[in-house]
Short mmCIF file of C-alpha atoms in Angstrom, two decimals:
data_model
loop_
_atom_site.label_atom_id
_atom_site.label_comp_id
_atom_site.label_asym_id
_atom_site.label_seq_id
_atom_site.Cartn_x
_atom_site.Cartn_y
_atom_site.Cartn_z
CA MET A 28 -0.34 -0.06 -0.02
CA PHE A 29 1.42 3.16 0.77
CA ASN A 30 5.11 2.35 2.46
CA PRO A 31 6.19 -0.82 1.89
CA LEU A 32 8.66 -0.80 4.62
CA VAL A 33 6.12 -1.27 7.17
CA LYS A 34 5.48 -4.92 5.32
CA ILE A 35 9.49 -5.76 5.67
CA LEU A 36 9.27 -4.66 9.37
CA GLY A 37 6.51 -7.83 9.98
CA VAL A 38 8.73 -10.11 7.55
CA ILE A 39 11.47 -9.18 9.75
CA ALA A 40 9.72 -9.36 12.94
CA LEU A 41 9.25 -13.31 11.60
CA VAL A 42 12.70 -13.95 10.89
CA LEU A 43 13.89 -11.96 14.52
CA ALA A 44 11.70 -14.42 16.43
CA THR A 45 13.94 -17.53 15.32
CA ALA A 46 17.00 -15.51 14.81
CA VAL A 47 17.26 -13.95 18.74
CA ASN A 48 16.66 -17.20 19.43
CA ALA A 49 20.48 -18.46 18.79
CA GLU A 50 21.84 -15.86 21.03
CA GLU A 51 23.21 -16.14 24.28
CA LYS A 52 20.40 -12.95 25.37
CA ASP A 53 17.06 -12.15 23.55
CA PRO A 54 17.51 -8.46 23.35
CA PHE A 55 13.36 -8.37 23.07
CA ASP A 56 12.22 -11.81 24.88
CA ILE A 57 9.71 -11.59 21.49
CA THR A 58 7.02 -14.13 20.40
CA VAL A 59 5.30 -13.85 17.26
CA TYR A 60 2.32 -14.37 17.02
CA GLY A 61 1.02 -14.26 13.05
CA SER A 62 1.12 -10.30 11.71
CA PHE A 63 1.78 -9.54 15.84
CA ILE A 64 4.55 -9.59 18.03
CA HIS A 65 4.54 -9.48 21.65
CA THR A 66 7.71 -8.39 23.49
CA GLY A 67 8.66 -8.63 27.37
CA THR A 68 9.95 -5.50 27.30
CA VAL A 69 6.36 -4.43 27.17
CA PRO A 70 4.12 -7.25 28.57
CA ASN A 71 0.58 -5.47 28.26
CA ALA A 72 1.30 -4.98 24.69
CA LEU A 73 0.80 -6.36 21.17
CA PHE A 74 2.46 -4.96 18.28
CA PHE A 75 1.21 -5.00 14.84
CA PHE A 76 3.76 -4.57 12.52
CA ASN A 77 2.50 -5.89 9.45
CA ASP A 78 -0.14 -6.27 6.95
CA MET A 79 -3.50 -7.91 7.63
CA SER A 80 -3.91 -11.72 6.76
CA ILE A 81 -5.73 -14.82 7.75
CA ARG A 82 -3.28 -15.36 10.26
CA GLN A 83 -5.69 -12.86 13.04
CA PHE A 84 -6.83 -15.59 14.91
CA LEU A 85 -3.25 -15.99 16.21
CA SER A 86 -3.89 -12.79 18.07
CA CYS A 87 -6.58 -14.34 20.36
CA VAL A 88 -3.62 -16.88 21.29
CA ALA A 89 -1.66 -14.09 22.06
CA ILE A 90 -4.67 -12.64 24.22
CA ARG A 91 -4.89 -15.57 26.28
CA ASN A 92 -1.53 -16.12 26.44
CA HIS A 93 -0.77 -12.53 27.80
CA ASP A 94 -2.38 -10.07 29.87
CA ILE A 95 -3.18 -7.39 26.59
CA ASN A 96 -4.76 -4.66 27.17
CA ILE A 97 -3.32 -2.30 24.33
CA VAL A 98 -2.53 -2.77 20.93
CA VAL A 99 0.29 -0.75 18.97
CA LEU A 100 -0.68 -0.08 15.26
CA ALA A 101 1.62 0.53 12.90
CA SER A 102 0.63 -1.13 9.53
CA ASP A 103 -0.16 -0.39 5.68
CA GLY A 104 -3.65 -2.25 5.73
CA GLY A 105 -4.68 -5.41 3.79
CA SER A 106 -7.86 -7.09 3.93
CA VAL A 107 -11.20 -5.42 4.33
CA TRP A 108 -12.31 -8.24 6.52
CA GLU A 109 -9.05 -9.02 8.46
CA GLY A 110 -9.09 -5.58 10.00
CA LEU A 111 -12.71 -5.56 10.62
CA ASN A 112 -12.43 -8.93 12.63
CA MET A 113 -10.03 -7.77 14.51
CA ALA A 114 -11.29 -4.43 14.79
CA GLY A 115 -14.54 -6.41 16.43
CA ILE A 116 -11.68 -8.64 18.84
CA ILE A 117 -10.30 -5.65 19.99
CA HIS A 118 -14.15 -3.83 20.95
CA ASP A 119 -15.21 -6.91 22.06
CA LYS A 120 -12.26 -6.85 24.94
CA GLY A 121 -11.96 -3.46 25.81
CA ILE A 122 -8.13 -3.37 24.61
CA ALA A 123 -7.07 0.05 23.94
CA THR A 124 -5.45 1.13 20.50
CA TYR A 125 -2.52 3.51 19.87
CA VAL A 126 -0.67 5.02 17.34
CA PRO A 127 2.68 6.05 18.43
CA LYS A 128 4.70 8.59 16.05
CA LEU A 129 7.20 6.51 13.60
CA PRO A 130 10.05 7.82 11.52
CA GLU A 131 9.43 7.80 7.83
CA LYS A 132 5.91 7.96 6.54
CA LEU A 133 5.60 4.35 8.80
CA GLY A 134 1.82 4.92 10.76
CA CYS A 135 -1.46 3.29 10.54
CA TYR A 136 -3.27 3.14 6.96
CA SER A 137 -6.53 1.92 5.49
CA ALA A 138 -7.64 -1.67 7.39
CA CYS A 139 -5.38 -0.62 10.02
CA SER A 140 -7.72 2.19 10.72
CA PHE A 141 -10.75 0.04 11.88
CA MET A 142 -8.47 -1.66 14.50
CA PHE A 143 -7.37 1.74 15.85
CA PHE A 144 -11.64 2.76 15.90
CA GLY A 145 -12.49 -0.67 17.06
CA GLY A 146 -10.23 0.79 20.74
CA LYS A 147 -12.93 1.99 23.21
CA ILE A 148 -9.69 3.76 24.66
CA ARG A 149 -7.29 5.17 21.91
CA GLN A 150 -5.01 7.57 21.15
CA ALA A 151 -2.88 8.36 17.99
CA ASP A 152 -0.27 10.39 17.99
CA GLY A 153 1.75 9.42 14.51
CA ILE A 154 -0.03 8.80 10.79
CA LEU A 155 -3.15 7.87 10.28
CA ALA A 156 -4.76 7.23 7.73
CA VAL A 157 -8.32 6.48 5.89
CA HIS A 158 -9.90 6.17 2.18
CA GLN A 159 -12.46 4.24 0.07
CA ALA A 160 -12.08 0.18 0.23
CA GLY A 161 -11.64 -1.29 -2.99
CA ALA A 162 -10.03 -4.36 -4.40
CA TYR A 163 -6.70 -2.52 -4.69
CA GLY A 164 -3.98 -3.91 -7.71
CA SER A 165 -6.33 -7.40 -8.21
CA GLU A 166 -8.28 -8.18 -11.28
CA ARG A 167 -11.37 -6.92 -10.19
CA ASP A 168 -10.13 -3.40 -9.90
CA LYS A 169 -9.28 -3.27 -13.94
CA ALA A 170 -11.41 -1.33 -16.76
CA SER A 171 -12.19 -4.65 -17.63
CA ALA A 172 -14.46 -5.89 -14.30
CA LYS A 173 -18.10 -6.70 -14.37
CA VAL A 174 -19.31 -3.74 -13.21
CA SER A 175 -22.53 -4.75 -11.46
CA GLU A 176 -20.30 -6.88 -10.01
CA THR A 177 -17.68 -4.48 -8.58
CA GLN A 178 -20.69 -2.35 -7.98
CA GLN A 179 -22.72 -5.39 -5.73
CA ASN A 180 -19.36 -5.83 -3.93
CA THR A 181 -18.40 -2.93 -2.83
CA GLN A 182 -21.95 -1.76 -1.72
CA PHE A 183 -21.84 -4.37 0.80
CA THR A 184 -18.41 -4.02 1.91
CA VAL A 185 -19.10 -0.73 2.77
CA SER A 186 -22.07 -1.33 4.74
CA GLU A 187 -20.44 -3.83 6.55
CA ILE A 188 -17.68 -1.00 7.45
CA ILE A 189 -20.45 1.35 8.12
CA GLY A 190 -21.75 -1.18 10.28
CA PHE A 191 -18.95 -1.91 12.34
CA LEU A 192 -17.88 1.76 13.10
CA ASN A 193 -21.10 2.75 14.02
CA GLU A 194 -20.80 -0.10 16.52
CA PHE A 195 -17.58 1.60 17.74
CA GLU A 196 -19.24 5.09 17.72
CA THR A 197 -17.34 6.25 15.44
CA PRO A 198 -17.44 9.86 14.65
CA SER A 199 -19.93 10.47 11.79
CA TRP A 200 -17.45 12.84 9.81
CA VAL A 201 -15.03 10.25 9.90
CA PHE A 202 -17.22 8.12 6.81
CA GLU A 203 -17.04 11.68 4.87
CA LYS A 204 -13.35 11.20 5.17
CA MET A 205 -13.42 7.69 4.49
CA PHE A 206 -15.16 7.09 1.64
CA ARG A 207 -14.88 10.21 -0.87
CA SER A 208 -12.14 9.18 -2.37
CA ARG A 209 -9.09 6.01 -2.94
CA ASP A 210 -6.42 8.45 -1.95
CA PHE A 211 -5.45 8.64 1.12
CA TYR A 212 -6.79 11.36 4.05
CA PHE A 213 -4.33 11.88 6.51
CA PHE A 214 -6.16 13.04 9.96
CA ASP A 215 -4.07 16.14 11.08
CA ASP A 216 -3.22 16.79 14.69
CA ASP A 217 -6.44 18.73 16.02
CA GLU A 218 -8.73 15.92 14.29
CA LYS A 219 -7.04 12.63 15.81
CA GLU A 220 -7.14 14.62 18.94
CA ARG A 221 -11.16 14.79 18.27
CA LEU A 222 -11.01 11.18 17.68
CA ALA A 223 -9.20 9.85 20.86
CA SER A 224 -11.25 8.15 23.26
CA ARG A 225 -10.28 7.84 27.07
CA ALA A 226 -6.82 8.35 26.30
CA GLU A 227 -6.17 9.16 29.53
CA GLU A 228 -6.12 5.92 31.08
CA ILE A 229 -3.14 4.74 29.00
CA SER A 230 -0.69 5.87 31.47
CA SER A 231 2.59 8.20 30.68
CA GLU A 232 4.67 5.29 31.87
CA ASN A 233 3.08 2.49 29.32
CA LEU A 234 3.17 4.96 26.11
CA TYR A 235 7.12 6.06 27.32
CA GLU A 236 7.72 1.99 27.43
CA ILE A 237 6.04 1.30 23.95
CA ASN A 238 7.89 4.20 22.46
CA ALA A 239 11.22 3.43 23.84
CA PHE A 240 10.47 -0.62 22.47
CA VAL A 241 9.38 0.90 19.04
CA SER A 242 13.08 3.29 18.82
CA ARG A 243 15.24 -0.06 20.06
CA PHE A 244 13.19 -2.43 17.76
CA LEU A 245 13.28 0.03 14.50
CA LYS A 246 17.17 0.73 15.16
CA TYR A 247 18.02 -3.26 15.68
CA ILE A 248 16.30 -3.48 12.50
CA ASP A 249 18.12 -0.72 10.52
CA ASN A 250 20.96 -2.15 12.30
CA LEU A 251 19.98 -5.81 10.65
CA SER A 252 19.37 -4.23 7.42
CA LYS A 253 22.85 -2.69 7.13
CA GLU A 254 24.62 -5.75 8.33
CA GLU A 255 23.02 -8.05 5.57
CA LYS A 256 24.14 -4.91 2.70
CA LYS A 257 27.04 -5.36 4.28
CA ALA A 258 27.58 -9.17 3.59
CA ASP A 259 26.42 -8.63 0.27
CA GLU A 260 28.78 -6.32 -0.58
CA GLU A 261 31.54 -8.19 0.79
CA LYS A 262 30.41 -11.36 -1.35
CA ASP A 263 33.04 -12.80 -3.63
CA PRO A 264 31.12 -12.06 -7.17
CA GLU A 265 29.48 -15.34 -8.85
CA ILE A 266 32.01 -16.76 -11.37
CA SER A 267 31.00 -18.59 -14.07
CA GLU A 268 31.69 -21.91 -15.47
CA ASP A 269 34.31 -21.11 -17.96
CA GLU A 270 35.97 -18.48 -15.45
CA GLN A 271 36.19 -21.30 -12.92
CA LEU A 272 37.73 -23.71 -15.60
CA ARG A 273 40.07 -21.31 -16.41
CA LEU A 274 41.20 -20.56 -12.73
CA ALA A 275 41.45 -24.14 -12.53
CA VAL A 276 43.57 -24.70 -15.32
CA ILE A 277 46.18 -21.70 -14.19
CA GLU A 278 46.44 -23.11 -10.35
CA ILE A 279 47.36 -26.98 -12.37
CA GLN A 280 49.89 -25.32 -14.70
CA LYS A 281 51.38 -23.46 -11.91
CA LEU A 282 51.76 -26.44 -9.41
CA LEU A 283 52.62 -28.63 -12.79
CA ASN A 284 56.04 -25.87 -13.11
CA ALA A 285 56.29 -26.20 -9.51
CA VAL A 286 57.07 -29.94 -9.42
CA GLY A 287 59.21 -29.77 -12.28
CA CYS A 288 56.76 -30.72 -15.09
CA ASN A 289 57.29 -27.86 -17.70
CA ALA A 290 53.73 -26.91 -18.53
CA GLY A 291 54.55 -23.19 -19.80
CA THR A 292 52.84 -20.19 -18.85
CA ALA A 293 50.24 -20.27 -16.50
CA ASP A 294 47.42 -18.78 -18.68
CA GLY A 295 44.64 -20.88 -17.79
CA ILE A 296 44.72 -22.22 -21.64
CA TRP A 297 45.10 -26.62 -21.71
CA GLY A 298 47.25 -26.37 -24.56
CA ARG A 299 49.55 -29.72 -25.86
CA ARG A 300 52.53 -28.56 -23.31
CA THR A 301 49.73 -28.40 -20.36
CA GLN A 302 48.65 -31.45 -21.87
CA SER A 303 52.10 -33.28 -21.64
CA ALA A 304 53.15 -31.78 -18.67
CA ALA A 305 49.91 -33.30 -17.36
CA VAL A 306 50.23 -36.46 -18.47
CA LEU A 307 53.92 -36.90 -17.10
CA PHE A 308 52.95 -36.38 -14.05
CA ALA A 309 50.25 -38.65 -13.79
CA LYS A 310 52.11 -41.77 -15.02
CA THR A 311 55.08 -40.42 -12.69
CA ALA A 312 52.75 -40.90 -9.83
CA LYS A 313 50.64 -43.54 -11.54
CA LEU A 314 47.51 -42.00 -11.87
CA PRO A 315 44.39 -42.09 -14.54
CA THR A 316 45.65 -39.54 -17.34
CA SER A 317 42.56 -38.75 -19.13
CA LYS A 318 41.78 -35.07 -18.83
CA GLU A 319 38.42 -35.59 -16.80
CA GLU A 320 41.08 -36.90 -14.02
CA LEU A 321 43.85 -34.67 -15.41
CA ILE A 322 41.41 -31.59 -14.27
CA SER A 323 40.08 -32.52 -11.01
CA LYS A 324 40.18 -31.59 -7.36
CA ALA A 325 42.01 -35.43 -7.07
CA PHE A 326 44.66 -34.46 -9.34
CA VAL A 327 45.36 -31.30 -7.83
CA GLU A 328 45.95 -32.75 -4.39
CA ALA A 329 48.33 -34.83 -6.08
CA LEU A 330 50.51 -31.80 -7.18
CA ARG A 331 50.51 -30.12 -4.10
CA LYS A 332 51.93 -33.10 -2.02
CA ALA A 333 54.60 -34.11 -4.74
CA ASN A 334 57.98 -32.69 -4.02
CA LYS A 335 59.89 -29.95 -5.59
CA ASN A 336 61.70 -31.91 -7.96
CA PHE A 337 58.92 -34.64 -9.04
CA CYS A 338 58.57 -35.28 -12.09
CA PRO A 339 62.02 -36.74 -14.36
CA GLU A 340 64.48 -34.25 -15.78
CA PRO A 341 65.22 -34.97 -19.59
CA LYS A 342 67.97 -37.03 -20.28
CA ASN A 343 71.20 -34.80 -20.85
CA ILE A 344 72.84 -36.08 -24.25
CA GLY A 345 76.02 -35.02 -25.54
CA VAL A 346 75.84 -32.54 -29.19
CA SER A 347 78.38 -35.29 -30.90
CA SER A 348 76.03 -37.86 -30.23
CA PHE A 349 72.54 -36.12 -31.03
CA ALA A 350 73.43 -34.36 -33.94
CA LYS A 351 71.57 -35.49 -36.88
CA ILE A 352 70.79 -34.75 -40.82
CA TYR A 353 66.77 -33.38 -41.41
CA ASP A 354 65.77 -33.92 -45.00
CA ALA A 355 62.80 -31.53 -46.22
CA SER A 356 61.43 -30.56 -48.90
CA CYS A 357 61.01 -26.85 -49.29
CA GLY A 358 59.54 -25.26 -52.36
CA GLY A 359 60.48 -28.79 -54.29
CA ARG A 360 63.69 -28.54 -53.54
CA SER A 361 65.62 -30.51 -51.29
CA ILE A 362 67.69 -28.97 -48.08
CA SER A 363 69.84 -30.34 -45.19
CA ALA A 364 70.54 -29.16 -41.73
CA LEU A 365 72.33 -29.98 -39.32
CA VAL A 366 70.47 -29.11 -35.78
CA THR A 367 70.09 -30.52 -32.47
CA ILE A 368 67.52 -32.33 -31.06
CA SER A 369 67.36 -29.43 -28.27
CA GLU A 370 66.76 -27.03 -31.15
CA VAL A 371 63.99 -28.95 -32.41
CA ASN A 372 62.33 -29.07 -28.80
CA SER A 373 62.63 -25.18 -28.89
CA LYS A 374 60.62 -25.15 -32.18
CA GLN A 375 58.18 -27.06 -30.64
CA ASP A 376 56.99 -24.70 -28.11
CA PHE A 377 53.27 -24.57 -27.35
#
């Protein structure tokens, strides 16, 4: 709806419930009940930091498990029917409602306001906003929807809202603000003061405890978010399979060179020289010589364990014994050249 941060707070609250259990000391003593959270630091309050959902029945469990007499509201709203049902529970049990003053644009919007009006004791220090009920963002909200069906559903919904709000003795001028537009209407400070009911019954000590928890909790969530962002930034970038293979070949080439098997320049290219060096090492170490086995963790581990001069050195043959005449045909001519094996090898550098 208006501000996605409220929904995020609800999601993080669910995560926090399990995360803090792993800590030596739970900083908030939090228990999660659907979209509500309860904290041992303010035992008489339930905090609503999420959208309306079908899990509102869990709020009854929270009310039964704890001596709850006030619900703190900070939500974008959500389901009209869940909002009305929860408002009915709040009203029937005589639970107070409170909208704290929050940073940014966090506040009590849309269906959340039904819960606020359900409080026989209520006070709004923060944002309280209402608008027309509707199927926002759904298929029914498109121009292609059947007009008659939309009108029928809207009229039924509006009648239910009016019925609940009348039961809550909501001032009639609220209906004018609520139903006049799909845009949010934000109650100003004077209007919120007029909407307050028996606010003096909420002790200043209780309000202080509530606001202190909200402040600490939001700061805690913000720090978690920053830590998560920092961790993401510090993560090594994802490497493609081709790049992973290139890096693996470079490591193998370096290791082959280190143990005396000349693999040439460590460039990450599996050429004939690297292949020959790897096969030489494998045969010497009595390892398999297939390419799959040569580019493997087992092969790398064997290289790491090998001695510096593991590969056999080339035999040292005197010049007089390996001088040899090579005949070659070049452009139809027969030529002879006196070369050494060492010179031939130098020309086969690949």
